[in-house]
Short mmCIF file of C-alpha atoms in Angstrom, two decimals:
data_model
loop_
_atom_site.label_atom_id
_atom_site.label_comp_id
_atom_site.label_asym_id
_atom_site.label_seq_id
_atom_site.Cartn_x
_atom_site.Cartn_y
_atom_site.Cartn_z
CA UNK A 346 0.00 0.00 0.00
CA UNK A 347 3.12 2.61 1.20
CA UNK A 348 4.44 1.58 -2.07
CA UNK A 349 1.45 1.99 -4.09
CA UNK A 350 1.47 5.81 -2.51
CA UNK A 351 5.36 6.92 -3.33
CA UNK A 352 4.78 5.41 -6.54
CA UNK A 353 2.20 7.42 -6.91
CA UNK A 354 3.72 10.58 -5.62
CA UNK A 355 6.46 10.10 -7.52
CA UNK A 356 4.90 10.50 -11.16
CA UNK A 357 2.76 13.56 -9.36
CA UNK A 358 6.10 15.09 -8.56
CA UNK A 359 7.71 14.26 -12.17
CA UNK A 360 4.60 15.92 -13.76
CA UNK A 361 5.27 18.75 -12.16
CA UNK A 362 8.86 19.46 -12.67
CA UNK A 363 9.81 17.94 -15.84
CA UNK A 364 12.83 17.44 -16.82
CA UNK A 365 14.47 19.05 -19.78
CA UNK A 366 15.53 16.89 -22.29
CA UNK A 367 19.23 18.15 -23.94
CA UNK A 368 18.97 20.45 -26.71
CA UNK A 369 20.20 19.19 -30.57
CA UNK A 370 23.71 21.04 -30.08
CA UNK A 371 24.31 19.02 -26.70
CA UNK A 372 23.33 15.59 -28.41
CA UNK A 373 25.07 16.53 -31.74
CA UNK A 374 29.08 16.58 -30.55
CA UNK A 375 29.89 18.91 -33.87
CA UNK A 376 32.75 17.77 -35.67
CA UNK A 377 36.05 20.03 -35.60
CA UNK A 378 38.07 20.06 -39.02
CA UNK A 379 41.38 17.84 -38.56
CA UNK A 380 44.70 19.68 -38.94
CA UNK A 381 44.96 18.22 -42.34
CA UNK A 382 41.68 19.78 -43.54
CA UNK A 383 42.59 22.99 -42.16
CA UNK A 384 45.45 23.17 -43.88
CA UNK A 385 44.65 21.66 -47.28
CA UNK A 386 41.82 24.40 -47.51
CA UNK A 387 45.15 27.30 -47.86
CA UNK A 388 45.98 29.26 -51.45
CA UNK A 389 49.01 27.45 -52.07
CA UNK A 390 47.01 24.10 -52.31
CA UNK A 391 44.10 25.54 -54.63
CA UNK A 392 46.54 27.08 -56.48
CA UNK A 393 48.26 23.84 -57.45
CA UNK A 394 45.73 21.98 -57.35
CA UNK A 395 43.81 23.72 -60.00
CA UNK A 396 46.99 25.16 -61.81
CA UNK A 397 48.54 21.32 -62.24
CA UNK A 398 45.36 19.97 -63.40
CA UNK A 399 45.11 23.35 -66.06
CA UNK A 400 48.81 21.99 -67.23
CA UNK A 401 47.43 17.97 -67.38
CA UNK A 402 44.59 19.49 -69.70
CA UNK A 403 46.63 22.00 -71.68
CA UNK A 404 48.81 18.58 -72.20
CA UNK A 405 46.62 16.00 -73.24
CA UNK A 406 44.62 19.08 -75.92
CA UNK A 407 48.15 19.89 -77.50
CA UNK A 408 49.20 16.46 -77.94
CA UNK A 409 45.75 15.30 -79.14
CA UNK A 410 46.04 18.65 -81.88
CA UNK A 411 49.66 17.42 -82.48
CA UNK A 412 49.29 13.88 -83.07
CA UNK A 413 46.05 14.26 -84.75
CA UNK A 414 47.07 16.71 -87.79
CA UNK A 415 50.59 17.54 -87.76
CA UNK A 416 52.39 14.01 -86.36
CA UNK A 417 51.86 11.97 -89.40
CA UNK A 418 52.59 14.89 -92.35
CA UNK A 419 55.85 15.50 -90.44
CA UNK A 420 56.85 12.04 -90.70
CA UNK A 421 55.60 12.06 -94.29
CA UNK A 422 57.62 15.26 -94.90
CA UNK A 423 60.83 13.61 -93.49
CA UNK A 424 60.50 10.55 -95.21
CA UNK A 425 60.36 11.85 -98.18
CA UNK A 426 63.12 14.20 -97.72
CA UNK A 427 65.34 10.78 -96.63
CA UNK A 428 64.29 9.49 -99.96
CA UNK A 429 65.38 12.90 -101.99
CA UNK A 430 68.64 12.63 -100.25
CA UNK A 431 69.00 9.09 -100.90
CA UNK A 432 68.48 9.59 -105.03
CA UNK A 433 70.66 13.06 -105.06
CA UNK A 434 73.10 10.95 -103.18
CA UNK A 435 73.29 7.82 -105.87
CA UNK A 436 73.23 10.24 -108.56
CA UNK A 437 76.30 12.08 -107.48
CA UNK A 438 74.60 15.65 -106.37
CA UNK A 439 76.38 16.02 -103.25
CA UNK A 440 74.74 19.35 -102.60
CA UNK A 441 71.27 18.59 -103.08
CA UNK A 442 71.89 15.41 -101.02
CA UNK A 443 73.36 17.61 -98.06
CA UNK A 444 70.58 19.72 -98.07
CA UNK A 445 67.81 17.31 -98.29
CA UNK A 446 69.54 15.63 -95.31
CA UNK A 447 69.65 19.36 -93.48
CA UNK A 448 66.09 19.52 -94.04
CA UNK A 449 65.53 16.04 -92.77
CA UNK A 450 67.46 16.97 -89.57
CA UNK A 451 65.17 19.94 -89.44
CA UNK A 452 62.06 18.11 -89.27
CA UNK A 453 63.34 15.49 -87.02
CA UNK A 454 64.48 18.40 -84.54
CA UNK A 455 60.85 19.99 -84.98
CA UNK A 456 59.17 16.69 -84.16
CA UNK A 457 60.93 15.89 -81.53
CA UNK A 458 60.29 19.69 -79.68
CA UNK A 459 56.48 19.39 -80.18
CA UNK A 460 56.82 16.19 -78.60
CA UNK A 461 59.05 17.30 -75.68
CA UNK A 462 56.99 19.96 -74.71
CA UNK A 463 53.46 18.03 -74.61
CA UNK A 464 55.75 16.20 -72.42
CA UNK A 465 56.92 18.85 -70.07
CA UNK A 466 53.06 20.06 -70.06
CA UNK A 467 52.46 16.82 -68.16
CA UNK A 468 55.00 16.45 -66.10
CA UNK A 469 54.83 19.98 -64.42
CA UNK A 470 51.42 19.24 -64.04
CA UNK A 471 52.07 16.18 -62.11
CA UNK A 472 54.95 17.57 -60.16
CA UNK A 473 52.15 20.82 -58.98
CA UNK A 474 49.87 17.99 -58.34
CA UNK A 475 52.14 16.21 -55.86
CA UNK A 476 53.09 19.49 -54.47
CA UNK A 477 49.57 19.94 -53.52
CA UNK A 478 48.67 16.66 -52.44
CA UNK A 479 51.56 17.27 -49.89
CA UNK A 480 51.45 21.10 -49.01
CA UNK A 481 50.07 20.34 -45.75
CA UNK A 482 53.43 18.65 -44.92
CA UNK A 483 55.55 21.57 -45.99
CA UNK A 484 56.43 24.12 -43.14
CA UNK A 485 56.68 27.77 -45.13
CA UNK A 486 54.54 30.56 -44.12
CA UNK A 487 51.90 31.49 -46.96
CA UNK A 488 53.35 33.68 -48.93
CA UNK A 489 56.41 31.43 -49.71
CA UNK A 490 53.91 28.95 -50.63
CA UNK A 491 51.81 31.21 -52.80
CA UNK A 492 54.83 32.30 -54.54
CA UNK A 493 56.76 29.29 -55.12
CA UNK A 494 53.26 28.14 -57.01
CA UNK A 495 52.48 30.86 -59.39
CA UNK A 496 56.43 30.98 -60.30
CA UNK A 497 55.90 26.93 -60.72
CA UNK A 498 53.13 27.31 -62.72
CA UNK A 499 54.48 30.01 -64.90
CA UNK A 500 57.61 28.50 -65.61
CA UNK A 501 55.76 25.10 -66.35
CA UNK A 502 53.68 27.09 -69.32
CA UNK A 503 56.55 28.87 -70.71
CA UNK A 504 59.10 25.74 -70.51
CA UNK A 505 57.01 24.74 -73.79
CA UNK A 506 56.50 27.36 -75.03
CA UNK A 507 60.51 28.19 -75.48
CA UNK A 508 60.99 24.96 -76.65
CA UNK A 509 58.71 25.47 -79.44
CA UNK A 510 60.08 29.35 -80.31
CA UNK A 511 63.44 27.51 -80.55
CA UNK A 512 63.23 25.91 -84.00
CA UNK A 513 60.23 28.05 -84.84
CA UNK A 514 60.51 31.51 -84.44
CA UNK A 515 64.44 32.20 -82.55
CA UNK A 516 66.35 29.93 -81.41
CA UNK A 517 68.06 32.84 -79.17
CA UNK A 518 64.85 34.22 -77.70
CA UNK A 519 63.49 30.28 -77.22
CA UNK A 520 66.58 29.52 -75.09
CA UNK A 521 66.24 32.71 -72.77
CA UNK A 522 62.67 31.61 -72.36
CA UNK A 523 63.76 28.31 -71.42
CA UNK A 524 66.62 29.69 -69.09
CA UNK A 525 64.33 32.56 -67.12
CA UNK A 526 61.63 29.65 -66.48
CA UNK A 527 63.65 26.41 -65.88
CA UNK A 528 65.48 28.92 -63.17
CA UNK A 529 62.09 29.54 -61.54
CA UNK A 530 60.88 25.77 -61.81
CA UNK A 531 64.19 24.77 -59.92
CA UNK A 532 63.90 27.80 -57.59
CA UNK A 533 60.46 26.95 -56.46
CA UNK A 534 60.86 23.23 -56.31
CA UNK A 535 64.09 24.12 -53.87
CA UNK A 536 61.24 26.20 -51.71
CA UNK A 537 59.16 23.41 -51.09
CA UNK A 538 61.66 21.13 -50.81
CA UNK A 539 63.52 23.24 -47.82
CA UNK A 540 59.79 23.13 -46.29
CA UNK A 541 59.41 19.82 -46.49
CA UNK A 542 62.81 19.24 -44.66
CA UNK A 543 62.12 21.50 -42.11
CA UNK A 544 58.72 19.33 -41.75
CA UNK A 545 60.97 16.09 -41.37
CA UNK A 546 62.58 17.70 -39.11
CA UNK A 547 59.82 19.16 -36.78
CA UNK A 548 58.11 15.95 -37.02
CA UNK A 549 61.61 13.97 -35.64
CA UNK A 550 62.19 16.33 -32.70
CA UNK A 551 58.47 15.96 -31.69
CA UNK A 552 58.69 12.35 -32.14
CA UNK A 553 61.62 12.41 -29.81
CA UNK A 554 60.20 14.40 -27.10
#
């Protein structure tokens, strides 16, 4: 009977002073971005992110335009140039045979510079990509960051582009081209390199605590 009675009581009492049940925000723990996040989300990572990928696509549409209308009339060209220099050459015309194998020289040196720089199109845009997939592991304020991946980026669209000028336009003006952005490909890639090794290094002496 007693029992009956605090039972009783006891719902009387929790009808009247009801308890608060927790909110959304206390049941809901909200999730903090991780260090990696946080630092992925910084310029220098957009920037070669979307710069190396720019580079992969500028590669793959000049080599598609290259090897689609220009690959095979070169070879053509140079064939038949080999074959001119083959019949001046059994027919005694030594000059005509030295130039036809000049101009065969010519268009093997052309060929192979639209083929080296669809090449160096890719691979800068697979050395910004790496850069970027790894940024967050490279200890360099921002701005040495931002910097070393515009001058990266440049120097990976004008590398080409000099090598192309070379045998096209001037060989001279090609070769400064190739000089003023292979120094600032080499200069950047020695930035992220010197914050990646002071990364090693931070990482070590923390271990080691």
């Amino acid at each position: 009977m007693f029992g009956f009675i605090r039972f009783v009581l006891r719902k009387i009492n929790q009808a009247c002073h009801p308890q608060k049940k927790p909110g959304l925000t206390n049941q809901i723990k909200i999730r903090q971005p991780s260090r990696l996040e946080k630092e992925k989300s910084s310029p220098a990572y957009h920037i070669l992110l979307n710069g190396g990928l720019a580079l992969l696509l500028l590669g793959m549409f000049y080599g598609g335009i290259y090897g689609a209308f220009f690959l095979d009339n070169l070879a053509q060209d140079q064939s038949e140039q080999l074959r001119f220099a083959i019949i001046y050459a059994t027919r005694g015309q030594e000059e005509e045979a030295e130039q036809s194998f000049e101009e065969m020289a010519e268009m093997d040196e052309i060929m192979e510079v639209f083929g080296s720089g669809h090449a160096h199109l890719n691979l800068f845009g697979l050395i910004a990509l790496a850069l970027a997939s790894n940024v967050h592991k490279i200890r360099l304020k921002d701005k040495w960051q931002i910097s070393a991946a515009i001058v990266l980026l440049v120097g990976g669209l004008l590398f080409p582009v000099g090598l192309i000028l070379q045998p096209l336009v001037n060989k001279t003006l090609g070769k400064v081209i190739n000089i003023i952005s292979g120094t600032g490909i080499m200069a950047s890639i020695a930035i992220y390199l010197w914050g990646a090794v002071k990364y090693s290094l931070w990482e070590r002496k923390k271990y080691f605590k």
